[in-house]
Protein backbone atom coordinates (compact mmCIF):
# COMPACT_ATOMS: atom_id res chain seq x y z
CA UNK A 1 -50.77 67.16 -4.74
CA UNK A 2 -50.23 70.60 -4.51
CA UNK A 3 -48.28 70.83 -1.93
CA UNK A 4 -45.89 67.85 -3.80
CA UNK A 5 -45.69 70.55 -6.91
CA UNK A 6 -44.59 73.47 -4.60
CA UNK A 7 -42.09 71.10 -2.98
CA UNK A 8 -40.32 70.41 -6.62
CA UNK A 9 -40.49 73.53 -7.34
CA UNK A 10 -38.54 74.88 -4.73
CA UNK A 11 -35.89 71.98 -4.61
CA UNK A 12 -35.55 72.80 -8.58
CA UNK A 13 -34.91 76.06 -7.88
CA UNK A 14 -32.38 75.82 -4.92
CA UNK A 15 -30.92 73.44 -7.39
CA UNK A 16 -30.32 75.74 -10.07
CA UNK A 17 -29.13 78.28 -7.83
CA UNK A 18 -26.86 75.87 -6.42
CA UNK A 19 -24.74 75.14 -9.94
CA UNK A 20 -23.93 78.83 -10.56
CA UNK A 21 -21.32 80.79 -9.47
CA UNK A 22 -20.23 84.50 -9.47
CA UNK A 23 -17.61 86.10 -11.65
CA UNK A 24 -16.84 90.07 -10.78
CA UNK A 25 -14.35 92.57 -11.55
CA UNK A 26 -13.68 96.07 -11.93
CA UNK A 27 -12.58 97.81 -15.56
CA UNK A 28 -10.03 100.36 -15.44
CA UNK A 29 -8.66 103.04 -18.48
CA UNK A 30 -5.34 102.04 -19.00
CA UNK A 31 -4.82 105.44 -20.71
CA UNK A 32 -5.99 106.86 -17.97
CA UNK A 33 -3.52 105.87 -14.89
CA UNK A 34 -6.00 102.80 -14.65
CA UNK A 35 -9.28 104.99 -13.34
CA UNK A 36 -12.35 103.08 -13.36
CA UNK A 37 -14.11 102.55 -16.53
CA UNK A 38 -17.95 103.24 -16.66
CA UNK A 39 -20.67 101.73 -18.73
CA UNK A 40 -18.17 99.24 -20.42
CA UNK A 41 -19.78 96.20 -21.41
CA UNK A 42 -19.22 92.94 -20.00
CA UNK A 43 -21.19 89.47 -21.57
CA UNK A 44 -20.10 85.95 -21.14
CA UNK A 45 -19.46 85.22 -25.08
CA UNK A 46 -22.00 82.94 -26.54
CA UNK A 47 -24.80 83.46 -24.10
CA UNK A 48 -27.32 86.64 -23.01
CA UNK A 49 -25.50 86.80 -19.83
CA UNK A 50 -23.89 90.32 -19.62
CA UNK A 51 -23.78 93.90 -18.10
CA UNK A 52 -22.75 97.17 -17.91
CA UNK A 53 -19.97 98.01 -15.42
CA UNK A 54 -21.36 101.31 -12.95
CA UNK A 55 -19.83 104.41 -12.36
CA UNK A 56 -16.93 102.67 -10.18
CA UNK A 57 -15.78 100.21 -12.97
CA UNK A 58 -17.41 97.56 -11.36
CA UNK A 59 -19.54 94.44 -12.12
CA UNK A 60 -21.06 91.16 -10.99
CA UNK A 61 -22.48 88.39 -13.08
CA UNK A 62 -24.07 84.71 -11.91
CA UNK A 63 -23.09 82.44 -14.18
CA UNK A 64 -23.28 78.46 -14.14
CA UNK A 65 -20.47 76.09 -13.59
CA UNK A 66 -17.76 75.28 -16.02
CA UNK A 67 -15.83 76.87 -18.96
CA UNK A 68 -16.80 80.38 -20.00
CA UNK A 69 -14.67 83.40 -21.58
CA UNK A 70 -15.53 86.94 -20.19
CA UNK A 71 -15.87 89.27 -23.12
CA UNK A 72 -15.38 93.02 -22.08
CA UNK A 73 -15.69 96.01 -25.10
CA UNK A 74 -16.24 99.54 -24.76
CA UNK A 75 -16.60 102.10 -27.73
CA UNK A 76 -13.15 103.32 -28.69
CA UNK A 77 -10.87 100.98 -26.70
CA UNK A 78 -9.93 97.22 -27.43
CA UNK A 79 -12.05 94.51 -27.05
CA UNK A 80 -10.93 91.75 -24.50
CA UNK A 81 -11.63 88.28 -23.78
CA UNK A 82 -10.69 86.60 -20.91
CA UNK A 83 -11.04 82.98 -20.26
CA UNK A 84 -12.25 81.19 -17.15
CA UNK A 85 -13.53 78.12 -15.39
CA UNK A 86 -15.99 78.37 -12.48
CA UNK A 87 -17.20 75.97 -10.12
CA UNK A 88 -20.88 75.52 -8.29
CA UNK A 89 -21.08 78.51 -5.65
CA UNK A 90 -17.60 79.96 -6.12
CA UNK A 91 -16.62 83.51 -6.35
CA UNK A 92 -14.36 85.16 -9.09
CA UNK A 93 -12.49 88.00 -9.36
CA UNK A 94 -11.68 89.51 -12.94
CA UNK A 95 -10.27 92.85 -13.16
CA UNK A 96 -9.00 94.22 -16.12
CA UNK A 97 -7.14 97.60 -17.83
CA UNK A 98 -8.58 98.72 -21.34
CA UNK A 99 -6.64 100.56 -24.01
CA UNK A 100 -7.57 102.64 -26.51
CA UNK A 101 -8.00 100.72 -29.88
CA UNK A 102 -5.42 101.78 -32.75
CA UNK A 103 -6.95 102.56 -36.16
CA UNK A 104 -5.08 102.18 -39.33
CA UNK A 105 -6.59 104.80 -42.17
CA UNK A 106 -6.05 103.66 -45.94
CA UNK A 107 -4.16 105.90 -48.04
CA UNK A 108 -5.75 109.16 -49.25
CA UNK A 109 -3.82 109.92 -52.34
CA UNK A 110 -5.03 113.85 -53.59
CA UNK A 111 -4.53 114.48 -56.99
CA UNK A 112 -4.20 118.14 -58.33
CA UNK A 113 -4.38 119.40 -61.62
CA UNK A 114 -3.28 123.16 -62.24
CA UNK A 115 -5.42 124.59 -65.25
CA UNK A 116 -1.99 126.42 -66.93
CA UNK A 117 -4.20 127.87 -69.68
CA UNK A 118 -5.16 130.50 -67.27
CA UNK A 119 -2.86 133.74 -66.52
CA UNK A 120 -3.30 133.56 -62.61
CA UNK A 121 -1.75 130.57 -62.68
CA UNK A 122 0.77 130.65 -64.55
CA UNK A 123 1.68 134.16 -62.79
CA UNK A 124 2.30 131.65 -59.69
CA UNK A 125 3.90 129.09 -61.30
CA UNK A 126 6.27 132.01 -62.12
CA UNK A 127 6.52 133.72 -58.87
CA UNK A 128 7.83 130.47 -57.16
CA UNK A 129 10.49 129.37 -60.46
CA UNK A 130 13.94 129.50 -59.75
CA UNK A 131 15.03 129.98 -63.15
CA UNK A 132 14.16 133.24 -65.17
CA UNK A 133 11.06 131.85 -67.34
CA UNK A 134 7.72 133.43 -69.04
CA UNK A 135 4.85 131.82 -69.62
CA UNK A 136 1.70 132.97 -71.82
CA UNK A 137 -1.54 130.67 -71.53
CA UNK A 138 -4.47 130.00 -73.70
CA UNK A 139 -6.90 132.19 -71.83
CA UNK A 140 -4.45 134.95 -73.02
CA UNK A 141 -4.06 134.18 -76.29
CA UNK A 142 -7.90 133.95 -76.80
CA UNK A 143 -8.50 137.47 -75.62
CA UNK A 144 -5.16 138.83 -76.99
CA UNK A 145 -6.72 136.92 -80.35
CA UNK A 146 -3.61 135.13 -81.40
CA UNK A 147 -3.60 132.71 -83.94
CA UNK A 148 0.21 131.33 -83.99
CA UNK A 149 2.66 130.41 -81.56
CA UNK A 150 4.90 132.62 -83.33
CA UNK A 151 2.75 135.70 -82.94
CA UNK A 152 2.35 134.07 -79.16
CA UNK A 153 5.51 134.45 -78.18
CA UNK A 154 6.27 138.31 -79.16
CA UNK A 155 3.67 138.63 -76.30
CA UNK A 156 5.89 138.14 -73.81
CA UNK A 157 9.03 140.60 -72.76
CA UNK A 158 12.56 140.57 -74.67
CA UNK A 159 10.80 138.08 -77.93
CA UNK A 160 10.15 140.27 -81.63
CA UNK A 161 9.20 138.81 -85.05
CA UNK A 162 11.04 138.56 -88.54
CA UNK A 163 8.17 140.60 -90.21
CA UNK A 164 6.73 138.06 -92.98
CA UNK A 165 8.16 135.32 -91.48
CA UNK A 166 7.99 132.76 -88.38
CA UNK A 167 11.44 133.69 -87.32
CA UNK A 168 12.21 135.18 -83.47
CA UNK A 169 14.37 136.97 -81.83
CA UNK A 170 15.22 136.62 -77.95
CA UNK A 171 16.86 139.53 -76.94
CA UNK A 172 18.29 140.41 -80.38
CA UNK A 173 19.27 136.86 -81.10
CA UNK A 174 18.25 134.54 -83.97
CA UNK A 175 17.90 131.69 -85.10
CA UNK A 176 20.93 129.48 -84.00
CA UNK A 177 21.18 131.08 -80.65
CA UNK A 178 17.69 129.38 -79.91
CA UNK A 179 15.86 126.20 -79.04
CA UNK A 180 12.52 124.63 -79.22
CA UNK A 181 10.99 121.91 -78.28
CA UNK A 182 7.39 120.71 -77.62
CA UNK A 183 6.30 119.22 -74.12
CA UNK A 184 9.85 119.55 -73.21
CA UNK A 185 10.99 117.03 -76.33
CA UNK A 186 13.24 118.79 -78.71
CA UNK A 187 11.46 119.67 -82.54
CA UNK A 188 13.26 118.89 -85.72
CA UNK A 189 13.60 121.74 -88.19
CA UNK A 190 11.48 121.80 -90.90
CA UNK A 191 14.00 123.33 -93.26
CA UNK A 192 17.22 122.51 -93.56
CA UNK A 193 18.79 125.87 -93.30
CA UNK A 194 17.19 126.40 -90.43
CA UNK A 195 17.84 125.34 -86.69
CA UNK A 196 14.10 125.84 -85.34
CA UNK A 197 11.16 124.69 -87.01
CA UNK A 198 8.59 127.68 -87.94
CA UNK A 199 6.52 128.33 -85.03
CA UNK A 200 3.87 129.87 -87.41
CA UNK A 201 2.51 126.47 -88.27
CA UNK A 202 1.69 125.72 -84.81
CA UNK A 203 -2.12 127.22 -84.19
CA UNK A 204 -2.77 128.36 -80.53
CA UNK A 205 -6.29 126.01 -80.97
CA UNK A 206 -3.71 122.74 -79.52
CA UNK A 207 -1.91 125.12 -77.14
CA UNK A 208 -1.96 125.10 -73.61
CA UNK A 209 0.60 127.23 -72.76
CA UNK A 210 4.16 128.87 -74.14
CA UNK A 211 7.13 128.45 -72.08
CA UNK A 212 9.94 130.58 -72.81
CA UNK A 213 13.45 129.97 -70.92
CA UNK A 214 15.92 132.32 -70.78
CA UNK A 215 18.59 130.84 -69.03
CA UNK A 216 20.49 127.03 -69.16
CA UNK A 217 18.35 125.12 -66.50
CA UNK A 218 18.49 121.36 -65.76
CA UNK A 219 15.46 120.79 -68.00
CA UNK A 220 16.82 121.95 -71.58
CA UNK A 221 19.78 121.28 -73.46
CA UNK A 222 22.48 124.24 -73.31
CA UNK A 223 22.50 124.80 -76.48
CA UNK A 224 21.01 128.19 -76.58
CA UNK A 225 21.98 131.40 -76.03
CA UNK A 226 18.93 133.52 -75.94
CA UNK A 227 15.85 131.40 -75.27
CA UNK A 228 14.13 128.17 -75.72
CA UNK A 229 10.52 128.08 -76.69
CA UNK A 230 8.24 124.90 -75.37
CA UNK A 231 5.07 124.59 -76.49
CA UNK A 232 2.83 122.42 -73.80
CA UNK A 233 -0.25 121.03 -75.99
CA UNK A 234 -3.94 120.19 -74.58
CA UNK A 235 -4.68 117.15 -73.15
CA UNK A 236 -6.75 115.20 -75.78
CA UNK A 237 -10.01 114.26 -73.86
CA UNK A 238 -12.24 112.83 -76.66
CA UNK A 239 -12.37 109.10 -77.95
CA UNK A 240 -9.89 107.70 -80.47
CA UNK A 241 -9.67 106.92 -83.77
């Protein structure tokens, strides 16, 4: 009885061994002027059947008879499947050339605010204009302790004040020779004799900086003579009404 068992054992096994085959191969870097490819791993998809390929490329796997699809993938470089059909005892030869795998990165869109209230950089912001422009911020105002954008701009070089008034002079001219506008949007008069609206009534508290032109640029109207005044204003960050 024994003996019978040990008999149908072995047939059962020659048996098995008898409806596989062998499917082998070497894996090259394509990058690489197709040099052998170590450690890439090689699995017949859908089953535990796999390997690592040695330090020439190389690999051999016994696999049974029929339809199978050779799966090869190594860190970096593109996965590839290959499909194949194998008969009982047969040999066959797979090689293949990896290349590298192409990543596409989303968009990295940086967004950077310049803090104009401070003097260093608006300085900058200076240095690099093309057009003959000063600038006074609200970090300078605060420890120059000015109250008015009319007092604000008499900080700056070539600007005085009508004493008792909110009326300016750029470079000993008045009133009609200049502009103003807020955010870069021209500002009605608020008297009808007058061209420019008072910059008195506009407290440094909602000021973020003082632009004053000089000379016509592609961003004002041209008509001034002596300067145009823009008043940038804070970003309101609280909730709304």
């Amino acid at each position: 009885m024994k003996l019978k068992l040990l008999l149908t054992t072995l047939l059962f096994t020659v048996f098995a061994f008898a409806q596989k085959g062998t499917v082998k191969g070497t894996i090259t870097d394509k990058e690489m002027n197709n040099e052998p490819l170590p450690f890439a791993s090689v699995t017949i998809k859908g089953t535990t059947i796999g390997a690592n390929t040695d330090e020439k490329g190389t690999f051999s796997l016994s696999v049974p008879e029929g339809n199978h699809i050779l799966m090869i993938a190594f860190l970096g470089y593109q996965t590839v499947e290959v499909p194949f059909k194998i008969a009982s005892g047969e040999t066959k030869t797979i090689d293949k050339a990896l290349g590298t795998a192409g990543v596409q990165l989303e968009d990295v869109v940086l967004k950077i605010e310049t803090n104009r209230q401070k003097e260093s950089a608006l300085l900058v912001e200076q240095k690099k204009a093309i057009e003959i422009k000063q600038s006074i911020g609200a970090q300078e105002l605060s420890r120059k302790g000015v109250s008015d954008v009319a007092t604000a701009v008499t900080k700056t070089t070539g600007i005085t004040k009508q004493e008792g008034s909110g009326n300016i002079y750029v470079r000993g001219l008045g009133d009609r020779y200049n502009s103003t506008t807020m955010n870069g949007l021209p500002i009605p008069s608020n008297d009808p004799e007058k061209k420019n609206i008072r910059l008195d009534i506009f407290p440094t508290d909602i000021v973020e900086y003082v632009s004053i032109d000089k000379v016509y640029n592609g961003k004002t109207s041209g008509d001034f003579a002596g300067g145009n005044v823009d008043i940038v204003s804070k970003d309101y960050k609280g909730k709304g009404f």
